[in-house]
Amino acid sequence: MGTLLGDAIALHHGEDILEKVEALRSMAKQSRQQQQGEGRLDSMVQFVEKLSPEELVIVSRAFAHFLGIANAAEAHERCLGGERGTLVIETVLWEVLPNFLRKLDATMKSSMGDDYSLPLTASPFKFASWMGGDRDGNPNVTPNVTREVCLTNRIKAAELLEKDIREIMGSLSGNPPRGMDGTCRFESAAMQRIRDRVGKDSRAPYRITKVQNGGVSDEGSLFSTDDIFLDKDELMEDLITVHESLCDTGNAVAADGRLVDVIRKVSAFGLTLVPLDVRQESDRHSEALDCITRYLGVGSYLQWDEAARVNWITNQLQSKRPLIRSGAWNDNGEIFTPTAVDTLETFNMISEQYDESLGAYVISQCTSASDIMAVLLLQRDAGVKKPLRVAPLFETLDDLNGAAATMDQLFSIPAYIGSLEGRKQEVMIGYSDSAKDAGRLAATWAQYEKQLELVEVAKKHSVDMTFFMERGTVGRGGNPNTFNGIVEHAPGTVNGQFRVTEQGEMINQNFGYADRAERTLDIYTAAVLAEQHTDRPLPNQEWKDVMDKLSEISCEAYRKIVRGDERFVPYFRAATPELELSKLNIGSRPAKRKASGGVESLRAIPWIFAWTQTRLNLPTWLGVGEAINQVLASEDEQTLRQMYNEWGSFRTTIDLVEMILSKSDSSIARHYEDVLVSDPAAVDLGSEIRKIHDGTEQAIKDLTGHKILAENDHLLLQLMAVRNPYVDCLNVLQAETLKRLRANENSDEEQVLNDALLTTITGVANGMGNTG
């Protein structure tokens, strides 16, 4: 494939460009082989400096395409192209899921006997989406956008179901078997229900009536509301009746064919294809309630303390009278801010949707019980007939530390506990912001400990708690190894069910191909079963004490640089493409929650993305080396080594940091500094950070006993050996492009240079993986 790419470059751009691509590639390979220290990139840099803007684009594209080809070679038969989102449901999972469930059913029978089979309507997997519902810091997601996405999803589901049901209708449209006297040879309750539904003289007893805006239609004409399936239970009832009838009349083979697949699709995807989760910041709800309380003349909600807020919301929930008439905010612009109006209109939009169209309401930046109760009250006031389940998202280290106390207080409020359907509560654990706030090691330990505390709170109040796990890359606190990531969760936090977020690149990687999607479903199933049936004792007190030390030391070292050093933000913005990322069309949301602010306002994905581009990967390892070195130098050395050898969760954490360090390259980061950083203070900080990086590599080796990083992961080392020269080229091209862009803003070359930058960003992301 590489040869074909070279032929294509020569054909479209000429032999001269191909020679330049090959020359740069040769320099990169030679520099990797010689490993001549800080000067190893000099020849590449001098070569790239002579390229025109147009040549930067073409050469960058060549190396980016090669890495794309390498990824395709590692997993062929791609089904998805570059698109994500619901397309993965339509083109891959719609067929893969029922096929996987058939295999799971067959495995159960072969392993456990014919008496054990997957129930017909079983749905081990449920899918949901943020797209069109996540308005956290994203002004582009308006109530109308969510409304349109909900409708679009129902239309997509209707089209898919109509196609499937028309296929089975053709094969099932004949009459059931009859005897010599013309009477039906089989009688059953199912047959009676069918006659009641379609008429006793119907020549097509297995026809299914038309569904509008979310179902299937018989040929023909207009119909009344009675003929419309508005929720999946109505459609499922007819499908189950047909299945039972076929089985009762001796047609079990036909019943267990495509009909079973459709039943399982309806069970998994319903009439909405994929429900949307709504997400919004807690401050937005407080602002809306503040406008309401001032409109009512009862004071300022924002000025009340937590006890006053909880007391007022509790009283309002016990009242049947709405706080404010719908639309009153439009006539009182002097009180209701535009953001408060948007929030209130969002709840009105929620009240209009079918029950299946929306899933959970996730509250980001959640810090208190009133933050959760506020959403309950706003749903009630908007007339939401079946309120969305409310899921607090605990993100920062401080929020995680207070999560158990918050939920304990909440479950002690009768008005709230009485609102929980089936006493079920969903809690989302924010890996990303806690890792950005405190560093990977401290955040990981806080997540582990605080989840255990939440489990105990749930037991205390007899609440069935489901954890919503945010995934993502290692720097964001996630674990790209799905099986280990599930099995190594804190004991008692999975219990046979959990929710998980698959982010951007991982959707494509895990579900973009039919074989990979089936493999991913298999891994999730195996991991949940393994976690449920594996006895994993809690860490002993000695291990906990050492983890507390590691956490404290690493957090202090991380924050000393990221929060406490005034040189850090200028260095970060100069030495990485962070500022340029916000200008390019990358990601589904703005790079920052708010236009102002420093690192704390930056979203986790661009935070990781920027550091990955420069190959420094700082968020993953900063603070880890200092913590390990201090404990290895103390009386706890043997305990730390025992923890690595015997405690799976801790070993996984260290191994993931080691894996990311094996992909890092401080000489590349140094090159970005040389080209882009002019402030002497920032240059000095860069040198200090690279020394910390190198020291962390050595600390990991000292703990693991490895001579080279990730020495046991032979596949990773082999892949990176192939990819590194090409990523090196892209890094040098990117640094040169950034230099020219920053020196020539608003020039005629800006658009061409932006194209080159976007190409290098995509290429480095493909080469490195673990980007967001």
Coordinates of C-alpha atoms in Angstrom, one line a residue, residues 373-647:
M373 CA -32.7 18.7 43.3
A374 CA -32.7 21.8 41.1
V375 CA -33.1 19.7 38.0
L376 CA -35.8 17.6 39.6
L377 CA -37.8 20.9 40.3
L378 CA -37.2 22.4 36.9
Q379 CA -38.5 19.2 35.2
R380 CA -41.6 19.2 37.5
D381 CA -42.2 22.9 36.7
A382 CA -41.9 22.3 33.0
G383 CA -44.6 19.6 33.1
V384 CA -42.3 16.7 32.2
K385 CA -44.7 13.7 32.6
K386 CA -42.0 11.1 33.0
P387 CA -38.9 12.9 34.4
L388 CA -35.5 12.0 33.1
R389 CA -33.4 10.2 35.6
V390 CA -31.0 12.8 37.1
A391 CA -27.3 11.8 37.2
P392 CA -24.8 14.0 39.1
L393 CA -21.3 14.2 37.5
F394 CA -18.6 14.5 40.1
E395 CA -15.5 15.8 38.3
T396 CA -12.9 17.7 40.2
L397 CA -10.9 16.1 43.1
D398 CA -12.8 18.2 45.6
D399 CA -16.2 17.2 44.1
L400 CA -15.1 13.5 44.2
N401 CA -14.1 13.9 47.9
G402 CA -17.5 15.3 48.7
A403 CA -19.6 12.9 46.5
A404 CA -20.5 10.4 49.2
A405 CA -21.6 13.1 51.7
T406 CA -23.7 14.8 48.9
M407 CA -25.5 11.6 48.0
D408 CA -26.0 10.7 51.7
Q409 CA -27.7 14.0 52.3
L410 CA -29.8 13.6 49.1
F411 CA -31.0 10.2 50.0
S412 CA -32.1 11.4 53.4
I413 CA -34.6 13.9 51.8
P414 CA -38.0 12.1 51.5
A415 CA -39.0 14.3 48.5
Y416 CA -36.0 13.2 46.6
I417 CA -35.8 9.5 47.5
G418 CA -39.5 9.2 46.7
S419 CA -38.8 10.5 43.2
L420 CA -36.4 7.6 42.4
E421 CA -38.2 5.1 40.2
G422 CA -37.4 1.7 41.7
R423 CA -35.0 3.4 44.1
K424 CA -32.4 3.5 41.3
Q425 CA -29.8 6.2 41.1
E426 CA -27.2 6.9 38.4
V427 CA -23.9 8.6 39.3
M428 CA -21.3 9.7 36.8
I429 CA -17.7 9.7 37.7
G430 CA -15.7 12.3 35.8
Y431 CA -12.2 10.9 35.0
S432 CA -11.2 13.7 32.7
D433 CA -11.5 16.8 34.9
S434 CA -10.3 15.1 38.1
A435 CA -7.1 14.0 36.2
K436 CA -6.7 17.5 34.8
D437 CA -7.3 19.0 38.2
A438 CA -5.0 16.7 40.3
G439 CA -3.0 14.6 38.0
R440 CA -3.5 11.0 36.8
L441 CA -2.3 9.2 40.0
A442 CA -4.2 11.2 42.5
A443 CA -7.3 11.2 40.4
T444 CA -7.2 7.5 40.0
W445 CA -6.9 6.8 43.7
A446 CA -9.7 9.3 44.5
Q447 CA -12.0 7.7 42.0
Y448 CA -11.3 4.3 43.4
E449 CA -11.8 5.3 47.1
K450 CA -14.8 7.6 46.5
Q451 CA -16.7 5.0 44.4
L452 CA -16.3 2.6 47.4
E453 CA -17.8 5.2 49.7
L454 CA -20.7 5.8 47.3
V455 CA -21.4 2.0 47.3
E456 CA -21.7 2.1 51.0
V457 CA -24.0 5.1 50.9
A458 CA -26.2 3.3 48.4
K459 CA -26.4 0.2 50.6
K460 CA -27.2 2.4 53.7
H461 CA -30.3 3.8 51.9
S462 CA -31.2 0.7 50.0
V463 CA -30.6 2.4 46.6
D464 CA -29.6 0.5 43.5
M465 CA -26.7 2.7 42.2
T466 CA -25.4 2.5 38.7
F467 CA -22.1 4.1 37.9
F468 CA -21.6 6.0 34.7
M469 CA -17.9 5.7 33.9
E470 CA -16.3 8.2 31.7
R471 CA -13.7 6.6 29.5
G472 CA -11.1 8.2 27.3
T473 CA -7.3 8.1 27.1
V474 CA -4.9 7.5 29.9
G475 CA -4.2 11.2 30.5
R476 CA -7.9 11.7 31.1
G477 CA -7.9 9.0 33.7
G478 CA -9.4 6.3 31.4
N479 CA -8.1 2.9 30.4
P480 CA -7.9 2.1 26.7
N481 CA -7.8 -1.6 27.6
T482 CA -11.6 -2.3 27.9
F483 CA -11.4 -5.6 29.7
N484 CA -8.9 -4.5 32.3
G485 CA -10.6 -1.2 32.7
I486 CA -13.8 -3.0 33.8
V487 CA -12.4 -5.8 35.8
E488 CA -10.1 -3.5 37.8
H489 CA -12.9 -1.2 38.9
A490 CA -13.4 -0.7 42.6
P491 CA -15.2 -3.8 44.0
G492 CA -19.0 -3.4 44.1
T493 CA -19.2 -0.7 41.5
V494 CA -20.1 -2.8 38.5
N495 CA -22.4 -5.6 39.8
G496 CA -23.4 -6.8 36.4
Q497 CA -24.3 -3.4 35.0
F498 CA -22.7 0.0 34.4
R499 CA -22.7 2.8 31.9
V500 CA -19.7 3.9 30.0
T501 CA -18.8 6.7 27.6
E502 CA -17.0 5.8 24.4
Q503 CA -15.3 9.0 23.1
G504 CA -14.6 10.2 19.6
E505 CA -11.7 8.2 18.3
M506 CA -12.8 5.1 20.4
I507 CA -16.2 5.0 18.7
N508 CA -14.5 4.5 15.4
Q509 CA -11.8 2.2 16.8
N510 CA -14.2 -0.1 18.7
F511 CA -17.3 0.0 16.6
G512 CA -16.4 1.3 13.2
Y513 CA -15.9 -2.2 11.7
A514 CA -18.3 -5.1 11.9
D515 CA -15.6 -7.5 13.3
R516 CA -14.3 -5.0 15.7
A517 CA -17.8 -4.1 16.9
E518 CA -18.6 -7.7 17.6
R519 CA -15.2 -8.1 19.4
T520 CA -15.9 -5.1 21.5
L521 CA -19.4 -6.4 22.5
D522 CA -17.7 -9.7 23.4
I523 CA -15.1 -8.0 25.5
Y524 CA -17.7 -6.0 27.4
T525 CA -19.7 -9.1 28.1
A526 CA -16.7 -11.1 29.2
A527 CA -15.4 -8.3 31.4
V528 CA -18.7 -7.7 33.2
L529 CA -19.1 -11.4 33.8
A530 CA -15.5 -11.8 35.0
E531 CA -15.8 -8.8 37.3
Q532 CA -19.0 -10.2 38.8
H533 CA -17.6 -13.7 39.4
T534 CA -14.1 -12.8 40.4
D535 CA -13.3 -12.4 44.1
R536 CA -11.2 -9.2 44.3
P537 CA -10.5 -8.3 47.9
L538 CA -10.1 -4.7 49.0
P539 CA -6.6 -3.4 49.4
N540 CA -5.2 -3.8 52.9
Q541 CA -4.6 -0.8 55.1
E542 CA -0.9 -0.8 54.5
W543 CA -1.5 -0.5 50.7
K544 CA -4.1 2.2 51.3
D545 CA -1.6 4.2 53.4
V546 CA 1.0 4.0 50.7
M547 CA -1.6 5.0 48.1
D548 CA -2.5 8.0 50.2
K549 CA 1.2 9.1 50.2
L550 CA 1.6 8.5 46.5
S551 CA -1.6 10.5 45.8
E552 CA -0.6 13.4 48.0
I553 CA 2.9 13.7 46.7
S554 CA 1.9 13.4 43.0
C555 CA -1.0 15.9 43.4
E556 CA 1.3 18.4 45.0
A557 CA 4.0 18.0 42.3
Y558 CA 1.4 18.2 39.5
R559 CA -0.3 21.3 40.9
K560 CA 3.0 22.9 41.6
I561 CA 3.7 23.1 37.9
V562 CA 0.2 23.3 36.4
R563 CA -1.4 25.7 38.9
G564 CA 1.4 27.2 40.9
D565 CA 3.9 28.2 38.3
E566 CA 3.1 31.4 36.5
R567 CA 5.2 30.4 33.6
F568 CA 3.1 27.3 32.8
V569 CA 0.1 28.8 30.9
P570 CA 2.4 30.9 28.6
Y571 CA 4.6 27.9 28.0
F572 CA 1.6 25.6 27.3
R573 CA 0.1 28.0 24.8
A574 CA 3.4 28.7 23.1
A575 CA 4.8 25.2 22.9
T576 CA 1.7 23.3 21.8
P577 CA -1.0 24.0 19.2
E578 CA -3.6 24.6 21.9
L579 CA -4.6 28.1 20.7
E580 CA -4.8 26.8 17.1
L581 CA -7.0 23.8 18.1
S582 CA -9.8 26.2 19.2
K583 CA -9.8 27.8 15.7
L584 CA -9.9 24.6 13.7
N585 CA -13.0 22.4 13.3
I586 CA -11.9 19.7 15.7
G587 CA -14.3 18.0 18.1
S588 CA -18.0 18.5 18.7
R589 CA -17.7 21.3 21.4
P590 CA -15.7 24.5 21.9
A591 CA -12.3 23.9 23.4
K592 CA -13.2 25.8 26.5
R593 CA -16.3 25.9 28.6
K594 CA -15.9 29.6 28.9
A595 CA -14.1 32.1 26.7
S596 CA -12.0 33.4 29.5
G597 CA -9.9 31.5 32.0
G598 CA -6.8 29.4 32.0
V599 CA -6.2 25.6 32.1
E600 CA -9.1 25.1 34.5
S601 CA -11.6 26.2 31.9
L602 CA -10.0 24.1 29.1
R603 CA -11.9 20.9 28.2
A604 CA -10.1 17.7 28.9
I605 CA -10.0 16.5 25.3
P606 CA -8.1 19.5 23.9
W607 CA -5.9 19.5 27.0
I608 CA -4.8 16.0 26.2
F609 CA -4.8 16.5 22.4
A610 CA -2.4 19.5 22.6
W611 CA 0.2 17.6 24.7
T612 CA -0.1 14.5 22.5
Q613 CA 0.7 16.5 19.4
T614 CA 4.1 17.5 20.9
R615 CA 4.8 14.0 22.1
L616 CA 5.3 15.2 25.7
N617 CA 2.0 13.7 27.0
L618 CA 2.4 15.7 30.2
P619 CA -1.0 15.1 31.9
T620 CA -0.4 11.3 32.1
W621 CA 2.9 11.3 34.0
L622 CA 3.4 14.6 35.7
G623 CA 3.8 14.0 39.5
V624 CA 4.1 10.2 39.1
G625 CA 7.9 10.1 39.1
E626 CA 8.2 12.3 42.2
A627 CA 5.7 10.1 44.1
I628 CA 7.4 6.8 43.2
N629 CA 10.9 8.1 44.0
Q630 CA 10.0 9.4 47.4
V631 CA 8.2 6.2 48.4
L632 CA 11.0 4.0 47.0
A633 CA 13.4 6.0 49.1
S634 CA 11.4 5.5 52.3
E635 CA 10.6 2.5 54.6
D636 CA 7.6 1.8 52.3
E637 CA 9.8 0.6 49.4
Q638 CA 8.9 -3.1 49.8
T639 CA 5.3 -2.4 50.2
L640 CA 5.2 -0.4 47.0
R641 CA 6.9 -3.2 45.1
Q642 CA 4.5 -5.7 46.6
M643 CA 1.6 -3.5 45.5
Y644 CA 2.9 -3.5 41.9
N645 CA 3.3 -7.2 41.9
E646 CA 0.1 -8.2 43.7
W647 CA -2.5 -5.5 43.3

